[in-house]
PDB file of C-alpha atoms in Angstrom:
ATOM      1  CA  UNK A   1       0.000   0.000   0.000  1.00 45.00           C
ATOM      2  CA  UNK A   2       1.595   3.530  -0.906  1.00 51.00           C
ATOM      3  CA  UNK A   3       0.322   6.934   0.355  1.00 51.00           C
ATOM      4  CA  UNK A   4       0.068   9.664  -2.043  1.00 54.00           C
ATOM      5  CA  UNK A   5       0.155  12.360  -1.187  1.00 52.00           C
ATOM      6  CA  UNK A   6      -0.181  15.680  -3.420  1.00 55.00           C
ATOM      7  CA  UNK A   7       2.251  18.246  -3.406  1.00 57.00           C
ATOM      8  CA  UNK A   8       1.990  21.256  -1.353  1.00 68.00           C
ATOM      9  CA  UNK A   9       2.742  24.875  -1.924  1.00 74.00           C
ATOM     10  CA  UNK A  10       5.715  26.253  -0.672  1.00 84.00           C
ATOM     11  CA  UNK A  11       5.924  27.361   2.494  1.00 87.00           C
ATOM     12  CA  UNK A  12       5.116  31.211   2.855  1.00 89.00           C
ATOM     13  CA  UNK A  13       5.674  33.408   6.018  1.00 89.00           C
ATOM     14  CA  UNK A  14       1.757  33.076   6.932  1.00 90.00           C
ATOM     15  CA  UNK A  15       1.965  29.690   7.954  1.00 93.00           C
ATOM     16  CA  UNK A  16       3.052  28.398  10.982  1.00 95.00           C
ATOM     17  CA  UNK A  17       4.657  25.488  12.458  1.00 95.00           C
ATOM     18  CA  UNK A  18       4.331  24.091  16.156  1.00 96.00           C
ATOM     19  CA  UNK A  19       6.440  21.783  17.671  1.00 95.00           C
ATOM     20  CA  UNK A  20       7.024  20.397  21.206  1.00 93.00           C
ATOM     21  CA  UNK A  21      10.535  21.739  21.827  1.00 91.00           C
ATOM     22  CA  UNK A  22      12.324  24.892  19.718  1.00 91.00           C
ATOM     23  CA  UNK A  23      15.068  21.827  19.589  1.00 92.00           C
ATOM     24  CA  UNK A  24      12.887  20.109  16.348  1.00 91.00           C
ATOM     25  CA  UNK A  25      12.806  23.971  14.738  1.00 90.00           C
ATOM     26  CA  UNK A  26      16.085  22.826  13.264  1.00 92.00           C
ATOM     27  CA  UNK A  27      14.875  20.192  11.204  1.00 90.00           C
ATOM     28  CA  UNK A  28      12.467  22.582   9.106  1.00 90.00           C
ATOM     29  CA  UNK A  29      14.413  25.280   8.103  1.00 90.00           C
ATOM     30  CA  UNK A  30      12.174  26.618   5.669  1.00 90.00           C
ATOM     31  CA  UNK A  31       9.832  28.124   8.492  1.00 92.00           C
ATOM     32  CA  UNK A  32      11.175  31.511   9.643  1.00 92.00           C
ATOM     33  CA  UNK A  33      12.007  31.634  13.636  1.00 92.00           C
ATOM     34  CA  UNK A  34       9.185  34.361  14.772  1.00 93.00           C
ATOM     35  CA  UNK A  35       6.912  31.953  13.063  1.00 94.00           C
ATOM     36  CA  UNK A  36       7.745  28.744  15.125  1.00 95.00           C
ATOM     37  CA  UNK A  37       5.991  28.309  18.366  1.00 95.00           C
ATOM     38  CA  UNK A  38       6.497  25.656  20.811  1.00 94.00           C
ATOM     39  CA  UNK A  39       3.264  23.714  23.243  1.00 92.00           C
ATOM     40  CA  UNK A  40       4.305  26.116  25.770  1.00 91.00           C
ATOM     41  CA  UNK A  41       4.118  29.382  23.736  1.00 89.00           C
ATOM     42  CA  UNK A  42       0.188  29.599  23.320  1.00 89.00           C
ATOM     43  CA  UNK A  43       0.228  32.769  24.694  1.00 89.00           C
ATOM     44  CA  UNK A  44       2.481  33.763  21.784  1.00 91.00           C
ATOM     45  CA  UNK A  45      -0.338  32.915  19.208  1.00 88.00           C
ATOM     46  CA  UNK A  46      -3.244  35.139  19.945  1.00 87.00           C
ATOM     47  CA  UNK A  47      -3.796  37.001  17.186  1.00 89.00           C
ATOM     48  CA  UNK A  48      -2.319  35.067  14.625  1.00 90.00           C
ATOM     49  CA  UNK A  49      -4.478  34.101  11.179  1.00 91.00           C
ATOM     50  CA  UNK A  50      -2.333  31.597   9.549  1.00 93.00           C
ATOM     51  CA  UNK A  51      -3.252  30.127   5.935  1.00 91.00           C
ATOM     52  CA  UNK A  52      -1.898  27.011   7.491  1.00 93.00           C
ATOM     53  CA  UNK A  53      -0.504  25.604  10.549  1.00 94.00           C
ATOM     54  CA  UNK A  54       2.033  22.435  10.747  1.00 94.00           C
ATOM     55  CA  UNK A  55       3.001  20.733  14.176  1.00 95.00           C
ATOM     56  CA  UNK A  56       5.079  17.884  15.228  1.00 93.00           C
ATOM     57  CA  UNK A  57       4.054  14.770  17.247  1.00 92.00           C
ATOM     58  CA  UNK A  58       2.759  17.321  20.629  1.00 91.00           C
ATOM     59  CA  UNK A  59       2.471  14.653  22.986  1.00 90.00           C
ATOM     60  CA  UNK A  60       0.046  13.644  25.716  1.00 93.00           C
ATOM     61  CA  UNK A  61       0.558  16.264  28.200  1.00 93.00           C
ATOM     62  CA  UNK A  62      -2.203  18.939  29.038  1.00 94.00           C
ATOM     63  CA  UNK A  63       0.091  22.163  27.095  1.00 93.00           C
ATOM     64  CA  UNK A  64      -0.306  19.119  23.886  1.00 93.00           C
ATOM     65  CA  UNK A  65      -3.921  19.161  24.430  1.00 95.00           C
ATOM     66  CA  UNK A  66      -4.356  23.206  24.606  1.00 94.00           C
ATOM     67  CA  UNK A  67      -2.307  23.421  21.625  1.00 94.00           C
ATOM     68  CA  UNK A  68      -4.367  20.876  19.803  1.00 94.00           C
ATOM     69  CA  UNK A  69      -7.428  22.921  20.701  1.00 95.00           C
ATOM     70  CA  UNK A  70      -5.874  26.273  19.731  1.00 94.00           C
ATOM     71  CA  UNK A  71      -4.983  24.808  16.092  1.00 95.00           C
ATOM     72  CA  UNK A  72      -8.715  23.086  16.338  1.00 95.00           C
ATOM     73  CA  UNK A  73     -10.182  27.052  16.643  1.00 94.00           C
ATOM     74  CA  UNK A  74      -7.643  28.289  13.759  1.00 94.00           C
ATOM     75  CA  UNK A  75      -8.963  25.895  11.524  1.00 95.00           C
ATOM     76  CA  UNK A  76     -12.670  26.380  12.764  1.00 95.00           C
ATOM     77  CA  UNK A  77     -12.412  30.207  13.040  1.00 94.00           C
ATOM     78  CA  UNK A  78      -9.879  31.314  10.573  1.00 92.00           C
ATOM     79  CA  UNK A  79     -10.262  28.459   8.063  1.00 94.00           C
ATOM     80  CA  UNK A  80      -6.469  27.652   8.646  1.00 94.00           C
ATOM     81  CA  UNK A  81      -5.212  24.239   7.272  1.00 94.00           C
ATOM     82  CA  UNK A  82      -3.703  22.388  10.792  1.00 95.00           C
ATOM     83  CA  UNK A  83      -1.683  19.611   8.789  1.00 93.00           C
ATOM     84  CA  UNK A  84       0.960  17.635  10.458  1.00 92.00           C
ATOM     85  CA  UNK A  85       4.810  18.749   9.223  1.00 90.00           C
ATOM     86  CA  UNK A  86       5.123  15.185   7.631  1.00 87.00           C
ATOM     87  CA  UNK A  87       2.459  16.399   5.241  1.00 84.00           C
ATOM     88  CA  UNK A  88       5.218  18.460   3.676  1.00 81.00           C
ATOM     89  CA  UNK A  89       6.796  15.827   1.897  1.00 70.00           C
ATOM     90  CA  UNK A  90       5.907  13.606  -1.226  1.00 56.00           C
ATOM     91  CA  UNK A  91       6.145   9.641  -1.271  1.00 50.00           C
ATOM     92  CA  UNK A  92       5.454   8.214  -4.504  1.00 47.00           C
ATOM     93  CA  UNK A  93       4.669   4.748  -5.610  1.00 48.00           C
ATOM     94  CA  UNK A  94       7.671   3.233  -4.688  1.00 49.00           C
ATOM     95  CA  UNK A  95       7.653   4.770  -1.013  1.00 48.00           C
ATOM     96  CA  UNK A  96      11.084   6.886  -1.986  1.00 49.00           C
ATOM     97  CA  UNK A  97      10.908  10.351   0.062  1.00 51.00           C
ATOM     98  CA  UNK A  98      10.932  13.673  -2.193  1.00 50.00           C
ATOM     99  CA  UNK A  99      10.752  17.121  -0.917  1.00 48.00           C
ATOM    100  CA  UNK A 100       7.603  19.289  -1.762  1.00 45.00           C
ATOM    101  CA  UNK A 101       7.864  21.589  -5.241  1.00 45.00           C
TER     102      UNK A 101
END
């Protein structure tokens, strides 16, 4: 069984990306730092009306489950796409990894 998955658009200084620790930030440079937020920097994201929102595995804690529900009100609210980061990449038929056009 193979996924395919579509290619996404680039990604664009309105979207955001969430991740449990600023430690992951490194592996996706293409997100600019002031728009990277971590489980603990809700407070940081009031405001904010992202055309789409990528996180990381969050976890099971109670900041993971706030977070959730703050991306579940982006999408709900400001019809933001809340996709998870792996969503950036391509797999094709023969499961071989390509990065997003």
């Amino acid at each position: 069984m193979s996924l395919n998955l579509g290619p996404l658009e680039p990604v664009t200084e309105e979207d955001i990306l969430v991740v449990y620790g600023y430690h992951q930030a490194r592996l996706y440079p293409e997100f600019p730092k002031n728009r990277v937020f971590s489980i603990n920097g809700l407070a940081f994201m009031w405001g904010l009306q992202p055309k789409r929102a990528f996180h990381t595995g969050l976890g099971q804690s109670w900041q993971a489950d706030r977070m959730r529900q703050a991306l579940g009100r982006l999408e709900i609210v400001h019809g933001a796409e809340v996709r998870h980061v792996n969503e950036l990449h391509v797999y094709d038929e023969a499961g071989s990894e390509q990065a997003a056009l």
